[in-house]
mmCIF file of C-alpha atoms in Angstrom:
data_model
loop_
_atom_site.group_PDB
_atom_site.id
_atom_site.type_symbol
_atom_site.label_atom_id
_atom_site.label_comp_id
_atom_site.label_asym_id
_atom_site.label_seq_id
_atom_site.Cartn_x
_atom_site.Cartn_y
_atom_site.Cartn_z
ATOM 1 C CA MET A 1 23.282 197.710 91.881
ATOM 2 C CA VAL A 2 21.655 195.190 90.272
ATOM 3 C CA ASN A 3 24.038 195.254 87.916
ATOM 4 C CA GLU A 4 26.973 195.728 91.035
ATOM 5 C CA ASN A 5 25.486 192.451 92.844
ATOM 6 C CA SER A 6 26.464 190.264 89.813
ATOM 7 C CA ASP A 7 29.569 191.932 89.204
ATOM 8 C CA ASN A 8 30.933 191.256 92.443
ATOM 9 C CA THR A 9 29.430 187.850 91.900
ATOM 10 C CA GLU A 10 31.826 187.899 89.478
ATOM 11 C CA HIS A 11 34.777 189.779 91.014
ATOM 12 C CA THR A 12 34.242 187.222 93.618
ATOM 13 C CA GLU A 13 34.551 183.738 91.381
ATOM 14 C CA ASP A 14 37.685 185.682 90.549
ATOM 15 C CA LEU A 15 39.639 186.294 94.254
ATOM 16 C CA ASN A 16 38.742 182.068 95.123
ATOM 17 C CA PRO A 17 41.454 180.253 92.918
ATOM 18 C CA ILE A 18 41.736 176.677 91.743
ATOM 19 C CA ILE A 19 44.702 174.864 93.850
ATOM 20 C CA GLU A 20 44.914 171.886 93.157
ATOM 21 C CA VAL A 21 47.136 169.276 95.666
ATOM 22 C CA SER A 22 49.680 167.303 94.128
ATOM 23 C CA GLN A 23 51.773 164.580 95.447
ATOM 24 C CA PRO A 24 55.313 163.569 96.354
ATOM 25 C CA GLU A 25 56.336 161.408 93.262
ATOM 26 C CA ASN A 26 57.882 158.745 95.941
ATOM 27 C CA GLU A 27 55.438 158.017 97.486
ATOM 28 C CA ALA A 28 53.157 155.385 96.319
ATOM 29 C CA ASP A 29 50.340 155.685 94.499
ATOM 30 C CA ASP A 30 47.210 154.314 96.704
ATOM 31 C CA SER A 31 45.356 153.044 93.580
ATOM 32 C CA ALA A 32 48.193 151.517 92.273
ATOM 33 C CA LEU A 33 48.433 149.036 94.814
ATOM 34 C CA THR A 34 46.727 145.476 93.272
ATOM 35 C CA PRO A 35 44.305 143.490 95.361
ATOM 36 C CA ASP A 36 46.972 140.053 94.626
ATOM 37 C CA GLU A 37 49.514 142.020 96.803
ATOM 38 C CA PRO A 38 48.191 141.292 100.014
ATOM 39 C CA LEU A 39 48.104 137.873 98.482
ATOM 40 C CA GLU A 40 51.789 138.055 97.250
ATOM 41 C CA VAL A 41 53.285 138.875 99.968
ATOM 42 C CA ALA A 42 51.672 136.332 102.495
ATOM 43 C CA GLU A 43 52.919 133.569 100.007
ATOM 44 C CA ASN A 44 56.463 135.289 100.609
ATOM 45 C CA ILE A 45 56.853 135.204 103.720
ATOM 46 C CA LEU A 46 54.556 131.321 103.736
ATOM 47 C CA GLU A 47 57.286 129.990 101.673
ATOM 48 C CA GLU A 48 60.737 131.388 103.392
ATOM 49 C CA GLU A 49 59.359 129.982 106.223
ATOM 50 C CA LYS A 50 58.891 126.565 103.796
ATOM 51 C CA TRP A 51 63.302 127.310 103.588
ATOM 52 C CA LYS A 52 63.168 127.960 106.810
ATOM 53 C CA ALA A 53 61.971 124.814 108.076
ATOM 54 C CA GLU A 54 64.122 123.070 105.152
ATOM 55 C CA ALA A 55 67.346 124.864 106.737
ATOM 56 C CA ALA A 56 66.376 123.326 109.886
ATOM 57 C CA ASP A 57 65.583 119.520 108.455
ATOM 58 C CA TRP A 58 69.303 119.027 106.799
ATOM 59 C CA LYS A 59 71.037 120.799 109.441
ATOM 60 C CA ASP A 60 68.848 117.943 112.004
ATOM 61 C CA LYS A 61 69.893 114.976 109.863
ATOM 62 C CA TYR A 62 73.957 116.505 109.575
ATOM 63 C CA LEU A 63 73.850 116.276 113.047
ATOM 64 C CA ARG A 64 72.205 112.983 113.185
ATOM 65 C CA LEU A 65 74.757 111.409 110.667
ATOM 66 C CA PHE A 66 77.813 113.116 111.870
ATOM 67 C CA ALA A 67 76.773 111.396 115.498
ATOM 68 C CA GLU A 68 76.120 108.386 113.783
ATOM 69 C CA PHE A 69 79.291 108.290 112.014
ATOM 70 C CA ASP A 70 81.448 109.876 115.460
ATOM 71 C CA ASN A 71 79.770 106.530 116.480
ATOM 72 C CA PHE A 72 80.982 104.184 113.605
ATOM 73 C CA ARG A 73 84.692 105.044 114.153
ATOM 74 C CA LYS A 74 84.519 105.306 117.979
ATOM 75 C CA ARG A 75 82.655 101.642 117.873
ATOM 76 C CA SER A 76 85.604 100.314 115.041
ATOM 77 C CA ILE A 77 88.722 101.542 117.218
ATOM 78 C CA ARG A 78 87.759 99.643 120.371
ATOM 79 C CA GLU A 79 86.641 96.442 117.445
ATOM 80 C CA ARG A 80 89.942 96.922 116.199
ATOM 81 C CA HIS A 81 91.477 96.934 120.105
ATOM 82 C CA GLU A 82 89.831 93.423 120.348
ATOM 83 C CA LEU A 83 90.078 92.117 117.712
ATOM 84 C CA MET A 84 94.203 92.651 117.708
ATOM 85 C CA GLY A 85 93.978 91.373 121.156
ATOM 86 C CA SER A 86 91.870 88.430 120.816
ATOM 87 C CA ALA A 87 94.057 87.816 117.621
ATOM 88 C CA SER A 88 96.703 87.983 120.044
ATOM 89 C CA GLY A 89 95.311 85.983 122.912
ATOM 90 C CA ASP A 90 95.008 82.833 119.918
ATOM 91 C CA VAL A 91 99.041 83.247 119.137
ATOM 92 C CA ILE A 92 100.268 82.438 122.287
ATOM 93 C CA LYS A 93 97.166 79.741 123.479
ATOM 94 C CA ASP A 94 98.781 77.671 120.521
ATOM 95 C CA LEU A 95 102.617 78.529 121.776
ATOM 96 C CA LEU A 96 101.970 77.695 124.745
ATOM 97 C CA THR A 97 101.609 73.641 124.245
ATOM 98 C CA VAL A 98 105.437 74.207 122.557
ATOM 99 C CA VAL A 99 106.468 75.613 125.897
ATOM 100 C CA ASP A 100 104.677 72.632 127.557
ATOM 101 C CA ASP A 101 106.846 70.374 125.072
ATOM 102 C CA PHE A 102 109.907 72.703 125.624
ATOM 103 C CA ASP A 103 109.563 72.068 130.091
ATOM 104 C CA ARG A 104 108.347 68.810 129.610
ATOM 105 C CA ALA A 105 112.313 68.776 127.750
ATOM 106 C CA ILE A 106 113.942 70.072 130.558
ATOM 107 C CA ARG A 107 113.136 67.487 133.435
ATOM 108 C CA ALA A 108 113.544 64.555 130.285
ATOM 109 C CA ASN A 109 117.079 65.559 129.912
ATOM 110 C CA GLU A 110 117.996 66.605 133.417
ATOM 111 C CA GLY A 111 120.282 62.603 133.441
ATOM 112 C CA LEU A 112 119.928 61.901 130.052
ATOM 113 C CA GLU A 113 123.554 60.611 128.965
ATOM 114 C CA ASP A 114 122.885 60.883 125.409
ATOM 115 C CA ILE A 115 123.245 64.031 123.387
ATOM 116 C CA ASN A 116 121.220 62.412 120.130
ATOM 117 C CA ILE A 117 118.030 62.586 122.129
ATOM 118 C CA VAL A 118 118.533 65.869 123.527
ATOM 119 C CA LYS A 119 119.041 66.596 119.952
ATOM 120 C CA GLU A 120 115.864 64.743 118.745
ATOM 121 C CA GLY A 121 113.908 66.290 120.980
ATOM 122 C CA PHE A 122 114.720 70.057 120.196
ATOM 123 C CA SER A 123 114.055 69.280 116.106
ATOM 124 C CA LEU A 124 110.733 67.765 117.780
ATOM 125 C CA ILE A 125 109.441 70.870 119.544
ATOM 126 C CA HIS A 126 111.417 73.294 116.656
ATOM 127 C CA HIS A 127 109.296 71.523 114.124
ATOM 128 C CA LYS A 128 105.624 71.656 115.819
ATOM 129 C CA MET A 129 106.571 75.364 117.023
ATOM 130 C CA MET A 130 107.143 76.095 113.058
ATOM 131 C CA LYS A 131 104.345 73.693 112.552
ATOM 132 C CA ARG A 132 101.371 76.163 114.471
ATOM 133 C CA LEU A 133 103.121 79.565 113.475
ATOM 134 C CA GLU A 134 102.934 78.109 110.229
ATOM 135 C CA ALA A 135 99.471 77.789 110.174
ATOM 136 C CA LYS A 136 98.899 81.606 111.094
ATOM 137 C CA GLY A 137 100.116 82.216 108.098
ATOM 138 C CA LEU A 138 103.713 82.383 108.393
ATOM 139 C CA LYS A 139 106.729 81.384 106.379
ATOM 140 C CA PRO A 140 109.986 81.691 106.354
ATOM 141 C CA ILE A 141 111.556 83.751 103.364
ATOM 142 C CA ASP A 142 114.125 81.929 101.697
ATOM 143 C CA ALA A 143 117.074 83.324 101.181
ATOM 144 C CA GLN A 144 120.543 80.801 100.923
ATOM 145 C CA GLY A 145 121.866 81.611 97.167
ATOM 146 C CA LYS A 146 119.201 83.936 95.823
ATOM 147 C CA PRO A 147 119.530 87.286 94.331
ATOM 148 C CA PHE A 148 119.904 89.780 96.549
ATOM 149 C CA ASP A 149 116.370 91.882 97.238
ATOM 150 C CA THR A 150 115.457 94.531 99.367
ATOM 151 C CA ASP A 151 112.152 93.988 99.411
ATOM 152 C CA PHE A 152 112.917 90.313 100.990
ATOM 153 C CA HIS A 153 116.981 91.230 102.063
ATOM 154 C CA GLU A 154 118.661 94.126 104.646
ATOM 155 C CA SER A 155 122.331 93.552 103.588
ATOM 156 C CA ILE A 156 124.585 93.583 106.503
ATOM 157 C CA THR A 157 127.571 93.615 104.719
ATOM 158 C CA GLN A 158 128.459 92.349 101.686
ATOM 159 C CA VAL A 159 132.438 90.238 100.998
ATOM 160 C CA PRO A 160 134.600 89.341 97.837
ATOM 161 C CA ALA A 161 132.248 86.072 96.193
ATOM 162 C CA PRO A 162 133.918 82.875 96.156
ATOM 163 C CA SER A 163 132.941 82.169 93.167
ATOM 164 C CA GLU A 164 131.215 84.381 89.807
ATOM 165 C CA ASP A 165 127.713 82.744 90.298
ATOM 166 C CA LEU A 166 127.538 83.836 93.366
ATOM 167 C CA LYS A 167 128.628 87.608 92.485
ATOM 168 C CA GLY A 168 125.338 90.492 93.457
ATOM 169 C CA LYS A 169 124.017 86.851 95.728
ATOM 170 C CA VAL A 170 122.905 86.187 98.751
ATOM 171 C CA ILE A 171 125.989 84.332 100.409
ATOM 172 C CA ASP A 172 125.265 83.637 104.278
ATOM 173 C CA GLU A 173 122.029 84.389 105.670
ATOM 174 C CA VAL A 174 122.353 86.104 109.715
ATOM 175 C CA GLU A 175 119.208 86.143 110.392
ATOM 176 C CA LYS A 176 116.397 84.185 108.549
ATOM 177 C CA GLY A 177 113.434 86.421 107.653
ATOM 178 C CA TYR A 178 109.403 85.796 108.421
ATOM 179 C CA MET A 179 106.059 86.515 106.190
ATOM 180 C CA LEU A 180 102.912 86.844 107.660
ATOM 181 C CA ASN A 181 100.194 86.698 105.085
ATOM 182 C CA ASP A 182 102.515 87.340 102.093
ATOM 183 C CA LYS A 183 103.610 90.423 103.518
ATOM 184 C CA VAL A 184 107.211 91.224 104.904
ATOM 185 C CA LEU A 185 107.190 90.827 108.628
ATOM 186 C CA ARG A 186 110.813 90.738 108.838
ATOM 187 C CA PHE A 187 113.084 90.762 106.666
ATOM 188 C CA SER A 188 115.928 88.102 106.002
ATOM 189 C CA LYS A 189 119.400 90.002 107.699
ATOM 190 C CA VAL A 190 122.315 88.959 104.766
ATOM 191 C CA VAL A 191 125.322 89.244 103.866
ATOM 192 C CA ILE A 192 126.296 89.533 100.155
ATOM 193 C CA GLY A 193 128.900 88.561 97.654
ATOM 194 C CA GLN A 194 130.215 91.393 95.997
#
């Protein structure tokens, strides 16, 4: 009987097969994780936060710069309007003395019989006015007898030239042209010889 028991033990060992547990291939093996991985994840999060902070800083700088530029633009427009207003005010103030001279001339000429005195008075006032305007940068364009130039002259009409040397030149100036600080303010209206 002893033999039978011994056979039974052998037999029972065969009945308990060895079961192997295998892990699916897509699951990570815990033994493959290194102790440095949580540290790397934390560093990535810190770096991402750093980039977000830097992006917010750049956005803030951009918005401030845009606001400064917009303020500068508005201030420049306002200053330009003020400058134009004060510049025209200065010119008008200088011309008021000429208007005063005209007023005095009109009162003085009421009882005058001599026309030469009136002509001389108007000539003096005209001279004074031109000096004031020249001080502001105004210069008349000399067109009479000059070759026609579209940069300074505007042709009204063409007439036959009285002589050969006047062909293509200004024969008559209908309206005087002026330049302000070397820029044409008003073109001379002229008649050209053909």
